[in-house]
């Protein structure tokens, strides 16, 4: 048995670094962002290599940033830096010249590596060759690509059913790699395809598909430049989507108002100093939020219902002036039932639930009263709740009332996280395969794809414990650190006969493994991908449905790397052998051939190879932009829905916790220990609390505590956190993930989407106790 079996699944420090707390910032970006961006790039990649890559990132003909999915401008891209601070840090991570050779793995056991924190693990460098951990071994060892594929193929072919394997996908995976990946998995015979979308915007896709007929947003970037009001809720653009700040600044200059809805006051919602302008360079910022509604955790639905109730009253006083009655009549169903529901709601209860004063709610309603050009943006602060799907339907209700869809400057905008998470789903990465794409796959490739639903992320973790899975394969990502209930997930991974990860760098998921484990190193987005002397391009889809090309510019750090696409094709050949009906060699050696078949299967991808090479790419079809709807219950109309708010009944010593990112991370990748916007320096293990709550507990700011809960009769403990006094609603707290993911119960999920509830976790706090 590997000695790692005794190692923790998450960071478990015995002491903390020297935490320093300063006043939070009331603006984002500026010169500090430029300094931090260049510092990371130069330290990791060097000046020449770093500059070469940064000048091509997010440029037409260049490569797509591997960080967030905010779209590139169609026209006015900056010739200097069409990227943000966190995009630069993501580039530094993958463009680093540090690499992990066989000597590194010989000198460092899995157990020793597992003792490092996530920052230390990630900073070791790029994995330079395939490595294998035999059963009972303590160190990864080099393995040839052919032998690696043979081992994985042998295991896949030895299991009793294809459904005993599961194939995870990260949002970084390109469209081409995603398409051949799902093709291989389905020809192998399973729909077990959990992905990162299961944990983020699954709630958005579920809700929007039901009410407007498409699981994506309806706006384009140009809509932001000519709109009246932008509502940003459950999202922190300054840290999670910094390039969005440029769009918000442009909207403000063109006369738009912004309403921010968030439990924490965030610098990136308050003001923006654009370092690429003279004004921003001199430290002069643009105010963003005109109204900041500091809602309680999960009070968003109550807030929207309260606003809708006020607008309904105004509409009755001025018929046709507040609601778009013609649109409601022509393009929606369920309006009468929805209005009856609003009439029955108690305003006092809504005010109490959301934590916003009636005066501020009335101010928001007044800002929206006569406006039609309204954009509503949201992210994980909305989706990762038990009622996440219903809250998004409530957002859609509001948009339908105002007719703020299918018109310029208006619509729904779920802001995606990872750079191709939306493209993954378009390319059929999903545990569900609908009839139409199934029939197309059968017609084009000649095999019968499976019909039965596969495992999503939460179902995959539970299936590991139930003995239903033998092999876990991950196409990118850091599955262990991104999933809920960390120790439970780790125990599930340890039950696997084999775990396989396609990765660029080392992460904690490589250190909590099955009986056997392999790491298959792949190209990063910025790496050149040259096959038989021909530079290959791949493509991605951003948050607004634009398909665009991506071509790396850097020489890979090792000649032992393969692209994700080549890894899939070679594994498929090794696994399926003579029984395959797919010409994997054709796709392995030239990605144009993959795009040729994508256009036969995926709607809207006609002339894919031609259009993907056009500067800026092309938009996928989006019928709600044209006010064309096709919904399960409404036919050719959008659907109003009725939802009920949730009242959180907490014990006197219990709090609601939301997990958040620091400014020095992207998803589970930790870039450093600084969160300068919130005034947190040198440490990540902190819990943000309201000052009154701190006093009521008998603690004080700076005290060391353990955070715990007993959901389902099992104690979960996140040890050694420091209390930070912060401007957050009473009985609400916030912690960084992945450190606090150990507290997120596996069986607390969003109704309808099965997304883990990471944004409203019931917790208690006690004095820290050292574990010996």
PDB file of N, CA, C and O in Angstrom, residues 558-586:
ATOM      1  N   UNK A 558       9.382  20.731 -23.003  1.00  0.00           N
ATOM      2  CA  UNK A 558       9.873  19.353 -23.139  1.00  0.00           C
ATOM      3  C   UNK A 558       9.394  18.780 -24.464  1.00  0.00           C
ATOM      4  O   UNK A 558       8.316  19.134 -24.943  1.00  0.00           O
ATOM      5  N   UNK A 559      10.206  17.884 -25.038  1.00  0.00           N
ATOM      6  CA  UNK A 559       9.780  17.207 -26.269  1.00  0.00           C
ATOM      7  C   UNK A 559       8.999  15.937 -25.962  1.00  0.00           C
ATOM      8  O   UNK A 559       8.682  15.159 -26.858  1.00  0.00           O
ATOM      9  N   UNK A 560       8.664  15.732 -24.688  1.00  0.00           N
ATOM     10  CA  UNK A 560       7.886  14.564 -24.280  1.00  0.00           C
ATOM     11  C   UNK A 560       6.425  14.915 -23.983  1.00  0.00           C
ATOM     12  O   UNK A 560       5.725  14.133 -23.341  1.00  0.00           O
ATOM     13  N   UNK A 561       5.973  16.068 -24.452  1.00  0.00           N
ATOM     14  CA  UNK A 561       4.583  16.478 -24.254  1.00  0.00           C
ATOM     15  C   UNK A 561       3.764  16.147 -25.491  1.00  0.00           C
ATOM     16  O   UNK A 561       4.279  16.125 -26.608  1.00  0.00           O
ATOM     17  N   UNK A 562       2.479  15.905 -25.290  1.00  0.00           N
ATOM     18  CA  UNK A 562       1.531  15.716 -26.388  1.00  0.00           C
ATOM     19  C   UNK A 562       0.355  16.662 -26.188  1.00  0.00           C
ATOM     20  O   UNK A 562       0.082  17.098 -25.075  1.00  0.00           O
ATOM     21  N   UNK A 563      -0.351  16.935 -27.260  1.00  0.00           N
ATOM     22  CA  UNK A 563      -1.585  17.712 -27.128  1.00  0.00           C
ATOM     23  C   UNK A 563      -2.670  16.830 -26.528  1.00  0.00           C
ATOM     24  O   UNK A 563      -2.612  15.591 -26.598  1.00  0.00           O
ATOM     25  N   UNK A 564      -3.688  17.460 -25.952  1.00  0.00           N
ATOM     26  CA  UNK A 564      -4.830  16.713 -25.428  1.00  0.00           C
ATOM     27  C   UNK A 564      -5.468  15.876 -26.538  1.00  0.00           C
ATOM     28  O   UNK A 564      -5.881  14.727 -26.315  1.00  0.00           O
ATOM     29  N   UNK A 565      -5.548  16.440 -27.727  1.00  0.00           N
ATOM     30  CA  UNK A 565      -6.162  15.740 -28.850  1.00  0.00           C
ATOM     31  C   UNK A 565      -5.389  14.480 -29.201  1.00  0.00           C
ATOM     32  O   UNK A 565      -5.978  13.402 -29.410  1.00  0.00           O
ATOM     33  N   UNK A 566      -4.065  14.580 -29.272  1.00  0.00           N
ATOM     34  CA  UNK A 566      -3.257  13.405 -29.594  1.00  0.00           C
ATOM     35  C   UNK A 566      -3.337  12.352 -28.499  1.00  0.00           C
ATOM     36  O   UNK A 566      -3.366  11.157 -28.781  1.00  0.00           O
ATOM     37  N   UNK A 567      -3.394  12.790 -27.251  1.00  0.00           N
ATOM     38  CA  UNK A 567      -3.523  11.841 -26.145  1.00  0.00           C
ATOM     39  C   UNK A 567      -4.810  11.037 -26.288  1.00  0.00           C
ATOM     40  O   UNK A 567      -4.813   9.811 -26.150  1.00  0.00           O
ATOM     41  N   UNK A 568      -5.911  11.739 -26.580  1.00  0.00           N
ATOM     42  CA  UNK A 568      -7.190  11.048 -26.736  1.00  0.00           C
ATOM     43  C   UNK A 568      -7.142  10.066 -27.899  1.00  0.00           C
ATOM     44  O   UNK A 568      -7.561   8.899 -27.768  1.00  0.00           O
ATOM     45  N   UNK A 569      -6.639  10.504 -29.041  1.00  0.00           N
ATOM     46  CA  UNK A 569      -6.636   9.643 -30.224  1.00  0.00           C
ATOM     47  C   UNK A 569      -5.765   8.408 -30.020  1.00  0.00           C
ATOM     48  O   UNK A 569      -6.146   7.293 -30.411  1.00  0.00           O
ATOM     49  N   UNK A 570      -4.611   8.585 -29.423  1.00  0.00           N
ATOM     50  CA  UNK A 570      -3.733   7.431 -29.205  1.00  0.00           C
ATOM     51  C   UNK A 570      -4.304   6.477 -28.149  1.00  0.00           C
ATOM     52  O   UNK A 570      -4.185   5.252 -28.271  1.00  0.00           O
ATOM     53  N   UNK A 571      -4.946   7.028 -27.133  1.00  0.00           N
ATOM     54  CA  UNK A 571      -5.592   6.170 -26.135  1.00  0.00           C
ATOM     55  C   UNK A 571      -6.762   5.420 -26.752  1.00  0.00           C
ATOM     56  O   UNK A 571      -6.977   4.231 -26.454  1.00  0.00           O
ATOM     57  N   UNK A 572      -7.523   6.094 -27.599  1.00  0.00           N
ATOM     58  CA  UNK A 572      -8.659   5.438 -28.261  1.00  0.00           C
ATOM     59  C   UNK A 572      -8.189   4.269 -29.119  1.00  0.00           C
ATOM     60  O   UNK A 572      -8.788   3.174 -29.099  1.00  0.00           O
ATOM     61  N   UNK A 573      -7.114   4.479 -29.863  1.00  0.00           N
ATOM     62  CA  UNK A 573      -6.568   3.389 -30.698  1.00  0.00           C
ATOM     63  C   UNK A 573      -6.121   2.217 -29.834  1.00  0.00           C
ATOM     64  O   UNK A 573      -6.411   1.055 -30.147  1.00  0.00           O
ATOM     65  N   UNK A 574      -5.428   2.527 -28.742  1.00  0.00           N
ATOM     66  CA  UNK A 574      -4.923   1.458 -27.868  1.00  0.00           C
ATOM     67  C   UNK A 574      -6.064   0.708 -27.200  1.00  0.00           C
ATOM     68  O   UNK A 574      -5.986  -0.513 -26.997  1.00  0.00           O
ATOM     69  N   UNK A 575      -7.125   1.405 -26.871  1.00  0.00           N
ATOM     70  CA  UNK A 575      -8.231   0.796 -26.130  1.00  0.00           C
ATOM     71  C   UNK A 575      -9.194   0.044 -27.043  1.00  0.00           C
ATOM     72  O   UNK A 575      -9.577  -1.106 -26.769  1.00  0.00           O
ATOM     73  N   UNK A 576      -9.592   0.678 -28.122  1.00  0.00           N
ATOM     74  CA  UNK A 576     -10.634   0.116 -28.972  1.00  0.00           C
ATOM     75  C   UNK A 576     -10.093  -0.828 -30.033  1.00  0.00           C
ATOM     76  O   UNK A 576     -10.819  -1.707 -30.525  1.00  0.00           O
ATOM     77  N   UNK A 577      -8.837  -0.641 -30.423  1.00  0.00           N
ATOM     78  CA  UNK A 577      -8.214  -1.552 -31.380  1.00  0.00           C
ATOM     79  C   UNK A 577      -9.023  -1.724 -32.654  1.00  0.00           C
ATOM     80  O   UNK A 577      -9.549  -0.761 -33.218  1.00  0.00           O
ATOM     81  N   UNK A 578      -9.181  -2.953 -33.068  1.00  0.00           N
ATOM     82  CA  UNK A 578      -9.861  -3.259 -34.320  1.00  0.00           C
ATOM     83  C   UNK A 578     -11.358  -3.076 -34.284  1.00  0.00           C
ATOM     84  O   UNK A 578     -12.001  -3.094 -35.347  1.00  0.00           O
ATOM     85  N   UNK A 579     -11.935  -2.898 -33.107  1.00  0.00           N
ATOM     86  CA  UNK A 579     -13.398  -2.749 -33.049  1.00  0.00           C
ATOM     87  C   UNK A 579     -13.862  -1.307 -33.247  1.00  0.00           C
ATOM     88  O   UNK A 579     -15.057  -1.050 -33.324  1.00  0.00           O
ATOM     89  N   UNK A 580     -12.933  -0.362 -33.352  1.00  0.00           N
ATOM     90  CA  UNK A 580     -13.348   1.029 -33.550  1.00  0.00           C
ATOM     91  C   UNK A 580     -13.832   1.268 -34.973  1.00  0.00           C
ATOM     92  O   UNK A 580     -13.379   0.620 -35.928  1.00  0.00           O
ATOM     93  N   UNK A 581     -14.749   2.200 -35.110  1.00  0.00           N
ATOM     94  CA  UNK A 581     -15.231   2.614 -36.426  1.00  0.00           C
ATOM     95  C   UNK A 581     -14.773   4.035 -36.759  1.00  0.00           C
ATOM     96  O   UNK A 581     -15.224   4.621 -37.746  1.00  0.00           O
ATOM     97  N   UNK A 582     -13.899   4.563 -35.938  1.00  0.00           N
ATOM     98  CA  UNK A 582     -13.417   5.939 -36.096  1.00  0.00           C
ATOM     99  C   UNK A 582     -11.981   5.914 -36.589  1.00  0.00           C
ATOM    100  O   UNK A 582     -11.155   5.131 -36.119  1.00  0.00           O
ATOM    101  N   UNK A 583     -11.668   6.783 -37.524  1.00  0.00           N
ATOM    102  CA  UNK A 583     -10.305   6.893 -38.043  1.00  0.00           C
ATOM    103  C   UNK A 583      -9.509   7.841 -37.150  1.00  0.00           C
ATOM    104  O   UNK A 583      -9.364   9.035 -37.434  1.00  0.00           O
ATOM    105  N   UNK A 584      -8.981   7.319 -36.051  1.00  0.00           N
ATOM    106  CA  UNK A 584      -8.297   8.154 -35.071  1.00  0.00           C
ATOM    107  C   UNK A 584      -7.016   8.760 -35.627  1.00  0.00           C
ATOM    108  O   UNK A 584      -6.634   9.867 -35.241  1.00  0.00           O
ATOM    109  N   UNK A 585      -6.341   8.061 -36.518  1.00  0.00           N
ATOM    110  CA  UNK A 585      -5.125   8.613 -37.115  1.00  0.00           C
ATOM    111  C   UNK A 585      -5.427   9.899 -37.888  1.00  0.00           C
ATOM    112  O   UNK A 585      -4.647  10.854 -37.868  1.00  0.00           O
ATOM    113  N   UNK A 586      -6.554   9.908 -38.571  1.00  0.00           N
ATOM    114  CA  UNK A 586      -6.935  11.076 -39.351  1.00  0.00           C
ATOM    115  C   UNK A 586      -7.029  12.309 -38.451  1.00  0.00           C
ATOM    116  O   UNK A 586      -6.551  13.395 -38.800  1.00  0.00           O
TER     117      UNK A 586
END
